[in-house]
């Protein structure tokens, strides 16, 4: 018989709860950012399931980085558009 694989969403919950003390150690504004990053990872749960990585934290971090990169690109484009309007 094969081994039982823990669902990715449950692994994400475990990671989030295991980082609870770290989160409590952060300043309040940083706690809000931490929570937002966790929400970002949860939005892409389908991609995490497809990756089926033995290290779900890697997938969560990659998802967070992708979202941050999208935000950077959006801000760059917005900045360029503003420069063109001058």
Coordinates of N, CA, C and O in Angstrom, one line a residue:
X1 N 0.8 -1.2 0.0 CA 0.0 0.0 0.0 C 0.9 1.3 0.0 O 1.9 1.3 0.7
X2 N 0.4 2.3 -0.7 CA 1.2 3.5 -0.8 C 0.9 4.4 0.5 O 0.1 4.1 1.3
X3 N 1.8 5.4 0.6 CA 1.6 6.2 1.8 C 0.5 7.3 1.5 O 0.2 7.6 0.4
X4 N 0.0 7.7 2.6 CA -1.1 8.7 2.5 C -0.4 10.1 2.4 O 0.5 10.4 3.2
X5 N -0.9 10.9 1.5 CA -0.4 12.2 1.2 C -1.3 13.2 1.9 O -2.5 13.2 1.7
X6 N -0.8 14.0 2.8 CA -1.6 15.1 3.4 C -2.0 16.1 2.4 O -1.2 16.6 1.6
X7 N -3.3 16.5 2.3 CA -3.7 17.5 1.4 C -3.0 18.8 1.5 O -2.6 19.2 2.6
X8 N -2.7 19.4 0.4 CA -1.9 20.7 0.4 C -2.5 21.7 1.3 O -1.8 22.4 2.0
X9 N -3.9 21.9 1.2 CA -4.5 22.9 2.0 C -4.3 22.6 3.5 O -4.1 23.6 4.3
X10 N -4.3 21.4 3.9 CA -4.0 21.1 5.3 C -2.5 21.4 5.7 O -2.2 21.8 6.8
X11 N -1.6 21.1 4.7 CA -0.2 21.4 5.0 C 0.0 22.9 5.1 O 0.7 23.4 6.0
X12 N -0.8 23.7 4.3 CA -0.7 25.2 4.5 C -1.2 25.6 5.8 O -0.6 26.5 6.4
X13 N -2.3 25.0 6.3 CA -2.8 25.3 7.6 C -1.8 25.0 8.7 O -1.6 25.8 9.6
X14 N -1.1 23.9 8.6 CA -0.1 23.5 9.5 C 1.1 24.5 9.5 O 1.5 24.9 10.6
X15 N 1.5 24.9 8.3 CA 2.6 25.9 8.2 C 2.2 27.2 8.9 O 2.9 27.8 9.7
X16 N 1.0 27.7 8.6 CA 0.5 28.9 9.2 C 0.4 28.8 10.7 O 0.9 29.7 11.4
X17 N -0.1 27.7 11.2 CA -0.1 27.6 12.7 C 1.3 27.5 13.3 O 1.5 27.9 14.4
X18 N 2.2 26.8 12.6 CA 3.5 26.6 13.2 C 4.3 28.0 13.2 O 5.2 28.1 13.9
X19 N 3.9 28.9 12.4 CA 4.5 30.2 12.4 C 3.7 31.2 13.3 O 4.0 32.4 13.3
X20 N 2.8 30.7 14.1 CA 2.0 31.6 14.9 C 2.8 32.4 15.9 O 2.6 33.6 16.1
X21 N 3.8 31.8 16.5 CA 4.6 32.5 17.5 C 5.5 33.6 16.8 O 5.7 34.6 17.3
X22 N 6.0 33.2 15.6 CA 6.8 34.2 14.8 C 5.9 35.4 14.5 O 6.3 36.5 14.7
X23 N 4.6 35.1 14.1 CA 3.7 36.2 13.8 C 3.4 37.1 15.0 O 3.4 38.3 14.9
X24 N 3.2 36.4 16.1 CA 3.0 37.2 17.4 C 4.2 38.1 17.7 O 4.0 39.1 18.4
X25 N 5.4 37.7 17.4 CA 6.6 38.5 17.7 C 6.7 39.7 16.8 O 7.5 40.6 17.1
X26 N 6.0 39.7 15.7 CA 6.1 40.8 14.7 C 5.3 42.0 15.3 O 4.4 41.9 16.0
X27 N 5.7 43.2 14.8 CA 5.0 44.4 15.2 C 3.6 44.4 14.4 O 3.5 43.7 13.4
X28 N 2.6 45.1 14.9 CA 1.3 45.0 14.4 C 1.2 45.2 12.9 O 0.6 44.5 12.2
X29 N 1.9 46.3 12.4 CA 1.8 46.5 10.9 C 2.4 45.3 10.1 O 2.0 45.0 9.1
X30 N 3.5 44.7 10.7 CA 4.1 43.6 10.0 C 3.2 42.3 10.1 O 3.3 41.5 9.2
X31 N 2.5 42.2 11.2 CA 1.5 41.1 11.3 C 0.5 41.2 10.2 O 0.1 40.1 9.6
X32 N 0.0 42.4 9.9 CA -0.9 42.6 8.8 C -0.3 42.2 7.5 O -1.0 41.5 6.7
X33 N 0.9 42.5 7.3 CA 1.6 42.1 6.0 C 1.8 40.6 6.0 O 1.5 40.0 4.9
X34 N 2.2 40.0 7.1 CA 2.3 38.6 7.2 C 1.0 37.9 6.8 O 0.9 37.0 6.0
X35 N -0.1 38.4 7.4 CA -1.5 37.8 7.1 C -1.8 38.0 5.6 O -2.4 37.0 5.0
X36 N -1.5 39.1 5.0 CA -1.7 39.3 3.6 C -0.9 38.3 2.7 O -1.5 37.8 1.8
X37 N 0.3 38.1 3.1 CA 1.1 37.1 2.4 C 0.5 35.7 2.4 O 0.5 35.0 1.5
X38 N 0.1 35.3 3.6 CA -0.6 34.0 3.8 C -1.8 33.9 2.9 O -2.1 32.9 2.3
X39 N -2.6 35.0 2.9 CA -3.8 35.0 2.1 C -3.4 34.9 0.6 O -4.1 34.2 -0.1
X40 N -2.4 35.5 0.2 CA -1.9 35.4 -1.2 C -1.6 33.9 -1.5 O -2.0 33.5 -2.6
X41 N -0.9 33.3 -0.6 CA -0.5 31.9 -0.9 C -1.8 31.0 -1.0 O -1.9 30.1 -1.8
X42 N -2.8 31.3 -0.1 CA -4.0 30.5 -0.1 C -4.8 30.7 -1.4 O -5.6 29.8 -1.8
X43 N -4.7 31.9 -2.0 CA -5.4 32.1 -3.3 C -5.0 31.2 -4.4 O -5.7 31.0 -5.4
X44 N -3.7 30.7 -4.3 CA -3.2 29.9 -5.4 C -3.1 28.4 -5.0 O -2.2 27.7 -5.4
X45 N -4.0 28.0 -4.2 CA -4.0 26.6 -3.6 C -4.0 25.6 -4.8 O -3.3 24.5 -4.7
X46 N -4.6 25.9 -5.9 CA -4.7 24.9 -7.0 C -3.3 24.7 -7.5 O -2.9 23.5 -7.9
X47 N -2.5 25.7 -7.7 CA -1.1 25.6 -8.2 C -0.3 24.7 -7.2 O 0.5 23.9 -7.6
X48 N -0.5 24.9 -5.9 CA 0.2 24.1 -4.9 C -0.1 22.7 -5.0 O 0.7 21.8 -4.8
X49 N -1.4 22.4 -5.2 CA -1.8 21.0 -5.3 C -1.2 20.4 -6.6 O -0.7 19.2 -6.5
X50 N -1.1 21.1 -7.7 CA -0.5 20.6 -8.9 C 1.0 20.4 -8.7 O 1.5 19.4 -9.3
X51 N 1.6 21.2 -7.9 CA 3.1 21.0 -7.7 C 3.4 19.8 -6.9 O 4.5 19.2 -7.1
X52 N 2.6 19.4 -6.0 CA 2.8 18.2 -5.1 C 4.2 18.1 -4.6 O 4.9 17.1 -4.8
X53 N 4.7 19.3 -4.1 CA 6.0 19.3 -3.6 C 6.1 18.7 -2.2 O 5.2 18.9 -1.4
X54 N 7.2 18.1 -1.8 CA 7.3 17.6 -0.5 C 7.6 18.7 0.5 O 7.5 18.5 1.7
X55 N 7.8 19.9 0.0 CA 8.1 21.1 0.9 C 7.1 22.2 0.5 O 7.4 23.1 -0.3
X56 N 5.9 22.1 1.1 CA 4.8 23.1 0.7 C 5.2 24.5 1.0 O 4.7 25.4 0.3
X57 N 6.1 24.8 2.0 CA 6.5 26.1 2.3 C 7.2 26.8 1.1 O 7.0 28.0 0.8
X58 N 7.9 25.9 0.3 CA 8.6 26.5 -0.9 C 7.5 27.0 -1.9 O 7.7 28.1 -2.5
X59 N 6.5 26.2 -2.1 CA 5.4 26.7 -3.0 C 4.7 27.9 -2.5 O 4.4 28.8 -3.3
X60 N 4.5 27.9 -1.2 CA 3.8 29.1 -0.6 C 4.7 30.4 -0.8 O 4.2 31.4 -1.2
X61 N 6.0 30.2 -0.6 CA 6.9 31.4 -0.8 C 7.0 31.8 -2.2 O 7.0 33.0 -2.5
X62 N 7.0 30.8 -3.1 CA 7.1 31.2 -4.5 C 5.8 31.9 -5.0 O 5.9 32.9 -5.7
X63 N 4.7 31.5 -4.5 CA 3.4 32.1 -4.8 C 3.5 33.6 -4.3 O 3.0 34.5 -5.0
X64 N 4.0 33.8 -3.1 CA 4.1 35.1 -2.5 C 5.0 36.0 -3.4 O 4.7 37.2 -3.7
X65 N 6.1 35.4 -3.8 CA 7.1 36.2 -4.6 C 6.5 36.5 -6.0 O 6.7 37.6 -6.5
X66 N 5.7 35.6 -6.6 CA 5.1 35.9 -7.9 C 4.1 37.1 -7.7 O 4.1 38.0 -8.5
X67 N 3.3 37.1 -6.6 CA 2.4 38.1 -6.4 C 3.1 39.5 -6.2 O 2.7 40.5 -6.7
X68 N 4.2 39.5 -5.4 CA 5.0 40.7 -5.2 C 5.6 41.2 -6.5 O 5.6 42.4 -6.8
X69 N 6.0 40.3 -7.4 CA 6.6 40.7 -8.7 C 5.5 41.3 -9.6 O 5.8 42.3 -10.2
X70 N 4.3 40.7 -9.5 CA 3.2 41.3 -10.3 C 3.0 42.8 -9.8 O 2.7 43.7 -10.6
X71 N 3.0 43.0 -8.5 CA 2.8 44.3 -8.0 C 3.9 45.3 -8.4 O 3.6 46.4 -8.8
X72 N 5.1 44.8 -8.4 CA 6.2 45.6 -8.8 C 6.1 46.0 -10.3 O 6.3 47.2 -10.7
X73 N 5.7 45.1 -11.1 CA 5.5 45.4 -12.6 C 4.4 46.3 -12.8 O 4.5 47.3 -13.6
X74 N 3.3 46.2 -12.0 CA 2.2 47.1 -12.1 C 2.6 48.5 -11.7 O 2.3 49.5 -12.4
X75 N 3.4 48.6 -10.6 CA 3.8 50.0 -10.2 C 4.8 50.6 -11.2 O 4.8 51.8 -11.4
X76 N 5.7 49.8 -11.8 CA 6.6 50.3 -12.8 C 5.8 50.8 -14.0 O 6.1 51.9 -14.5
X77 N 4.8 50.1 -14.4 CA 4.0 50.5 -15.6 C 3.3 51.8 -15.2 O 3.3 52.8 -16.0
X78 N 2.7 51.9 -14.0 CA 2.0 53.1 -13.6 C 3.0 54.3 -13.5 O 2.6 55.4 -14.0
X79 N 4.2 54.1 -13.1 CA 5.2 55.1 -13.0 C 5.6 55.6 -14.4 O 5.7 56.8 -14.6
X80 N 5.8 54.7 -15.3 CA 6.1 55.0 -16.7 C 5.0 55.8 -17.3 O 5.3 56.8 -18.0
X81 N 3.8 55.4 -17.1 CA 2.6 56.1 -17.6 C 2.6 57.5 -17.1 O 2.3 58.5 -17.9
X82 N 2.9 57.7 -15.8 CA 2.9 59.1 -15.3 C 4.0 59.9 -15.9 O 3.8 61.1 -16.1
X83 N 5.1 59.3 -16.1 CA 6.2 60.1 -16.7 C 5.9 60.5 -18.1 O 6.3 61.6 -18.5
X84 N 5.2 59.7 -18.9 CA 4.8 60.0 -20.2 C 3.8 61.2 -20.2 O 3.8 61.9 -21.2
X85 N 3.0 61.3 -19.2 CA 2.0 62.3 -19.1 C 2.6 63.7 -18.8 O 2.0 64.7 -19.1
X86 N 3.8 63.7 -18.3 CA 4.5 65.0 -18.0 C 4.9 65.8 -19.2 O 5.2 65.6 -20.2

